[in-house]
mmCIF file of C-alpha atoms in Angstrom:
data_model
loop_
_atom_site.group_PDB
_atom_site.id
_atom_site.type_symbol
_atom_site.label_atom_id
_atom_site.label_comp_id
_atom_site.label_asym_id
_atom_site.label_seq_id
_atom_site.Cartn_x
_atom_site.Cartn_y
_atom_site.Cartn_z
ATOM 1 C CA MET P 24 9.512 -16.177 6.595
ATOM 2 C CA ILE P 25 9.936 -13.459 8.719
ATOM 3 C CA GLU P 26 13.856 -13.728 8.199
ATOM 4 C CA GLU P 27 13.349 -13.069 4.528
ATOM 5 C CA ILE P 28 11.192 -9.434 5.289
ATOM 6 C CA ILE P 29 13.613 -8.390 8.222
ATOM 7 C CA SER P 30 17.165 -7.776 8.682
ATOM 8 C CA LYS P 31 19.217 -8.661 11.694
ATOM 9 C CA ASP P 32 18.649 -4.970 12.646
ATOM 10 C CA GLY P 33 15.183 -5.028 12.568
ATOM 11 C CA SER P 34 14.837 -3.043 9.456
ATOM 12 C CA LEU P 35 13.234 -4.013 6.169
ATOM 13 C CA ASN P 36 15.226 -5.930 4.388
ATOM 14 C CA SER P 37 17.168 -4.204 1.801
ATOM 15 C CA ARG P 38 15.934 -5.825 -0.989
ATOM 16 C CA ILE P 39 12.546 -6.003 -0.331
ATOM 17 C CA LEU P 40 12.930 -2.080 0.181
ATOM 18 C CA GLU P 41 14.435 -1.706 -3.245
ATOM 19 C CA GLU P 42 11.871 -3.520 -4.971
ATOM 20 C CA ILE P 43 8.281 -1.851 -3.590
ATOM 21 C CA TYR P 44 10.192 1.427 -3.871
ATOM 22 C CA GLN P 45 10.856 0.814 -7.603
ATOM 23 C CA GLU P 46 7.449 -0.707 -7.979
ATOM 24 C CA ALA P 47 6.101 2.861 -6.431
ATOM 25 C CA LEU P 48 8.089 5.131 -8.441
ATOM 26 C CA ASP P 49 7.471 2.878 -11.353
ATOM 27 C CA LEU P 50 3.742 3.137 -10.637
ATOM 28 C CA SER P 51 3.908 6.983 -9.982
ATOM 29 C CA SER P 52 5.214 7.682 -13.114
ATOM 30 C CA SER P 53 2.980 5.491 -15.016
ATOM 31 C CA VAL P 54 -0.257 6.889 -13.137
ATOM 32 C CA VAL P 55 0.971 10.551 -13.856
ATOM 33 C CA ASP P 56 1.429 9.910 -17.024
ATOM 34 C CA PHE P 57 -2.085 8.508 -17.813
ATOM 35 C CA PHE P 58 -3.890 11.560 -15.816
ATOM 36 C CA GLN P 59 -1.686 14.192 -18.160
ATOM 37 C CA LEU P 60 -2.800 12.519 -20.741
ATOM 38 C CA ASN P 61 -6.237 11.472 -20.336
ATOM 39 C CA LYS P 62 -7.734 14.403 -18.276
ATOM 40 C CA LYS P 63 -10.796 14.668 -20.395
ATOM 41 C CA GLU P 64 -10.921 11.685 -22.302
ATOM 42 C CA SER P 65 -11.071 9.148 -19.608
ATOM 43 C CA PHE P 66 -14.501 10.314 -17.935
ATOM 44 C CA GLN P 67 -15.933 12.074 -20.857
ATOM 45 C CA SER P 68 -18.526 9.079 -21.137
ATOM 46 C CA LEU P 69 -19.125 8.253 -17.461
ATOM 47 C CA GLY P 70 -22.854 9.507 -16.033
ATOM 48 C CA VAL P 71 -22.893 11.235 -12.695
ATOM 49 C CA ASP P 72 -22.808 8.561 -10.686
ATOM 50 C CA ALA P 73 -20.271 6.711 -12.644
ATOM 51 C CA MET P 74 -17.967 10.124 -12.824
ATOM 52 C CA SER P 75 -18.137 10.779 -8.696
ATOM 53 C CA TYR P 76 -16.652 7.065 -8.571
ATOM 54 C CA TYR P 77 -13.608 7.510 -11.102
ATOM 55 C CA THR P 78 -12.810 11.033 -8.887
ATOM 56 C CA HIS P 79 -12.685 8.969 -5.242
ATOM 57 C CA GLU P 80 -10.651 6.160 -7.049
ATOM 58 C CA CYS P 81 -8.650 8.535 -8.656
ATOM 59 C CA ASN P 82 -7.721 10.597 -4.835
ATOM 60 C CA ARG P 83 -7.287 6.900 -3.439
ATOM 61 C CA ILE P 84 -4.757 5.896 -6.121
ATOM 62 C CA THR P 85 -2.703 8.988 -5.584
ATOM 63 C CA SER P 86 -3.403 9.463 -2.173
ATOM 64 C CA GLY P 87 -2.188 5.300 -1.837
ATOM 65 C CA ILE P 88 0.933 5.876 -4.083
ATOM 66 C CA MET P 89 1.937 9.178 -2.391
ATOM 67 C CA GLN P 90 1.706 7.300 1.608
ATOM 68 C CA SER P 91 4.059 3.873 -0.721
ATOM 69 C CA MET P 92 6.399 6.877 -1.418
ATOM 70 C CA SER P 93 6.777 8.197 1.713
ATOM 71 C CA TRP P 94 6.555 5.131 3.800
ATOM 72 C CA CYS P 95 9.274 3.949 1.339
ATOM 73 C CA LEU P 96 11.611 7.076 1.799
ATOM 74 C CA MET P 97 11.391 6.745 5.595
ATOM 75 C CA GLN P 98 12.413 3.295 5.273
ATOM 76 C CA LYS P 99 15.333 4.283 2.993
ATOM 77 C CA GLY P 100 16.214 6.609 5.484
ATOM 78 C CA VAL P 101 16.605 4.031 8.190
ATOM 79 C CA HIS P 102 19.089 1.762 5.993
ATOM 80 C CA SER P 103 21.312 4.936 5.550
ATOM 81 C CA GLY P 104 21.118 5.966 9.202
ATOM 82 C CA GLU P 105 19.665 8.888 8.991
ATOM 83 C CA ILE P 106 16.530 7.758 11.595
ATOM 84 C CA THR P 107 16.302 5.306 13.612
ATOM 85 C CA MET P 108 13.864 2.272 13.270
ATOM 86 C CA GLU P 109 12.161 3.756 16.586
ATOM 87 C CA VAL P 110 11.449 7.138 14.641
ATOM 88 C CA ALA P 111 10.205 5.710 11.482
ATOM 89 C CA GLY P 112 8.026 3.403 13.468
ATOM 90 C CA GLU P 113 6.338 6.861 15.605
ATOM 91 C CA PRO P 114 2.761 7.266 14.403
ATOM 92 C CA LYS P 115 3.136 10.607 11.940
ATOM 93 C CA HIS P 116 6.006 8.408 9.872
ATOM 94 C CA ARG P 117 4.030 5.005 9.262
ATOM 95 C CA LEU P 118 0.869 4.744 6.722
ATOM 96 C CA HIS P 119 -1.802 6.857 8.139
ATOM 97 C CA ASP P 120 -5.065 5.035 6.676
ATOM 98 C CA THR P 121 -4.351 1.549 6.656
ATOM 99 C CA GLU P 122 -7.986 1.411 5.172
ATOM 100 C CA LEU P 123 -7.643 3.118 2.232
ATOM 101 C CA PHE P 124 -8.614 0.512 -0.084
ATOM 102 C CA SER P 125 -10.717 -1.578 2.435
ATOM 103 C CA ALA P 126 -13.761 -0.289 0.415
ATOM 104 C CA PRO P 127 -14.469 -1.637 -3.098
ATOM 105 C CA VAL P 128 -14.826 0.893 -6.453
ATOM 106 C CA GLY P 129 -18.298 1.265 -5.673
ATOM 107 C CA CYS P 130 -19.423 0.739 -9.304
ATOM 108 C CA GLU P 131 -18.796 -1.593 -12.372
ATOM 109 C CA THR P 132 -15.651 -0.697 -13.287
ATOM 110 C CA SER P 133 -15.848 -2.020 -16.750
ATOM 111 C CA GLN P 134 -17.006 1.534 -18.157
ATOM 112 C CA PHE P 135 -13.675 2.997 -16.798
ATOM 113 C CA PRO P 136 -10.531 2.869 -19.407
ATOM 114 C CA GLU P 137 -8.849 -0.694 -18.670
ATOM 115 C CA GLU P 138 -5.659 0.951 -18.400
ATOM 116 C CA PHE P 139 -7.407 2.994 -15.133
ATOM 117 C CA VAL P 140 -8.804 0.138 -13.562
ATOM 118 C CA ASP P 141 -5.189 -1.621 -14.248
ATOM 119 C CA TYR P 142 -3.521 1.266 -12.042
ATOM 120 C CA SER P 143 -6.068 0.717 -9.336
ATOM 121 C CA LYS P 144 -5.426 -2.756 -8.962
ATOM 122 C CA ARG P 145 -1.631 -2.197 -9.048
ATOM 123 C CA ALA P 146 -2.255 0.794 -6.337
ATOM 124 C CA ARG P 147 -4.367 -1.407 -4.331
ATOM 125 C CA GLU P 148 -1.668 -4.435 -4.062
ATOM 126 C CA LEU P 149 1.039 -2.286 -3.601
ATOM 127 C CA PHE P 150 -0.531 -0.444 -0.801
ATOM 128 C CA ALA P 151 -1.344 -3.852 0.739
ATOM 129 C CA LYS P 152 1.714 -5.450 0.653
ATOM 130 C CA ILE P 153 3.378 -1.658 2.416
ATOM 131 C CA VAL P 154 0.343 -2.309 4.690
ATOM 132 C CA ARG P 155 1.371 -5.710 5.728
ATOM 133 C CA TYR P 156 5.484 -5.037 6.111
ATOM 134 C CA ASP P 157 4.643 -1.888 8.173
ATOM 135 C CA ARG P 158 2.695 -4.341 11.045
ATOM 136 C CA ILE P 159 5.484 -6.694 10.956
ATOM 137 C CA LEU P 160 8.181 -4.336 11.319
ATOM 138 C CA PHE P 161 6.288 -2.275 14.142
ATOM 139 C CA GLU P 162 3.725 -4.177 15.151
ATOM 140 C CA GLY P 163 5.303 -7.612 14.833
ATOM 141 C CA ASP P 164 2.237 -9.095 13.135
ATOM 142 C CA THR P 165 4.016 -11.969 11.544
ATOM 143 C CA GLY P 166 0.726 -13.368 9.776
ATOM 144 C CA GLU P 167 2.102 -16.529 10.563
ATOM 145 C CA PRO P 168 -0.069 -19.112 12.864
ATOM 146 C CA ASN P 169 0.558 -18.815 16.672
ATOM 147 C CA PRO P 170 0.140 -22.289 18.362
ATOM 148 C CA VAL P 171 -0.199 -21.098 21.397
ATOM 149 C CA HIS P 172 -3.083 -19.063 20.671
ATOM 150 C CA ASP P 173 -4.578 -21.802 18.430
ATOM 151 C CA MET P 174 -4.206 -24.285 21.894
ATOM 152 C CA ILE P 175 -6.258 -21.143 24.035
ATOM 153 C CA ASN P 176 -8.659 -20.907 21.307
ATOM 154 C CA LYS P 177 -8.973 -25.241 21.237
ATOM 155 C CA LEU P 178 -9.153 -24.761 25.120
ATOM 156 C CA GLY P 179 -12.051 -22.082 24.798
ATOM 157 C CA GLU P 180 -14.247 -24.330 22.801
ATOM 158 C CA LEU P 181 -14.256 -27.214 25.437
#
């Protein structure tokens, strides 16, 4: 599993990087088109409370996509030799808010445009993938069970 994610040089597998970069690029383009075409129509029927949640989610979507794109471009820089993994791993070059999407939208989304809800879901999924890859690359978080930790936990229960 981890061998499929990290290349021998310690960078993100180029196939995975290209897939998530294209996903981020496509999502970015689609969201921009959606916002341009639906400036007023998207929220005219929303009440004040729903409008607040809609606006907040718009900000999270755009911020998440921008952070995702930036992260992918940094990893592409590593692949092309423009920067080192050490530089890419510096806090200023990593994701700024890994908890960006940790909270739900905050209200019933059935009143939002269906396309908007889909973009929110896709942005959240993309961002979660990138958070995971970032942690694997720079924090060694494999997400796989650690038998030593499991044994220590069992001993602690005795």
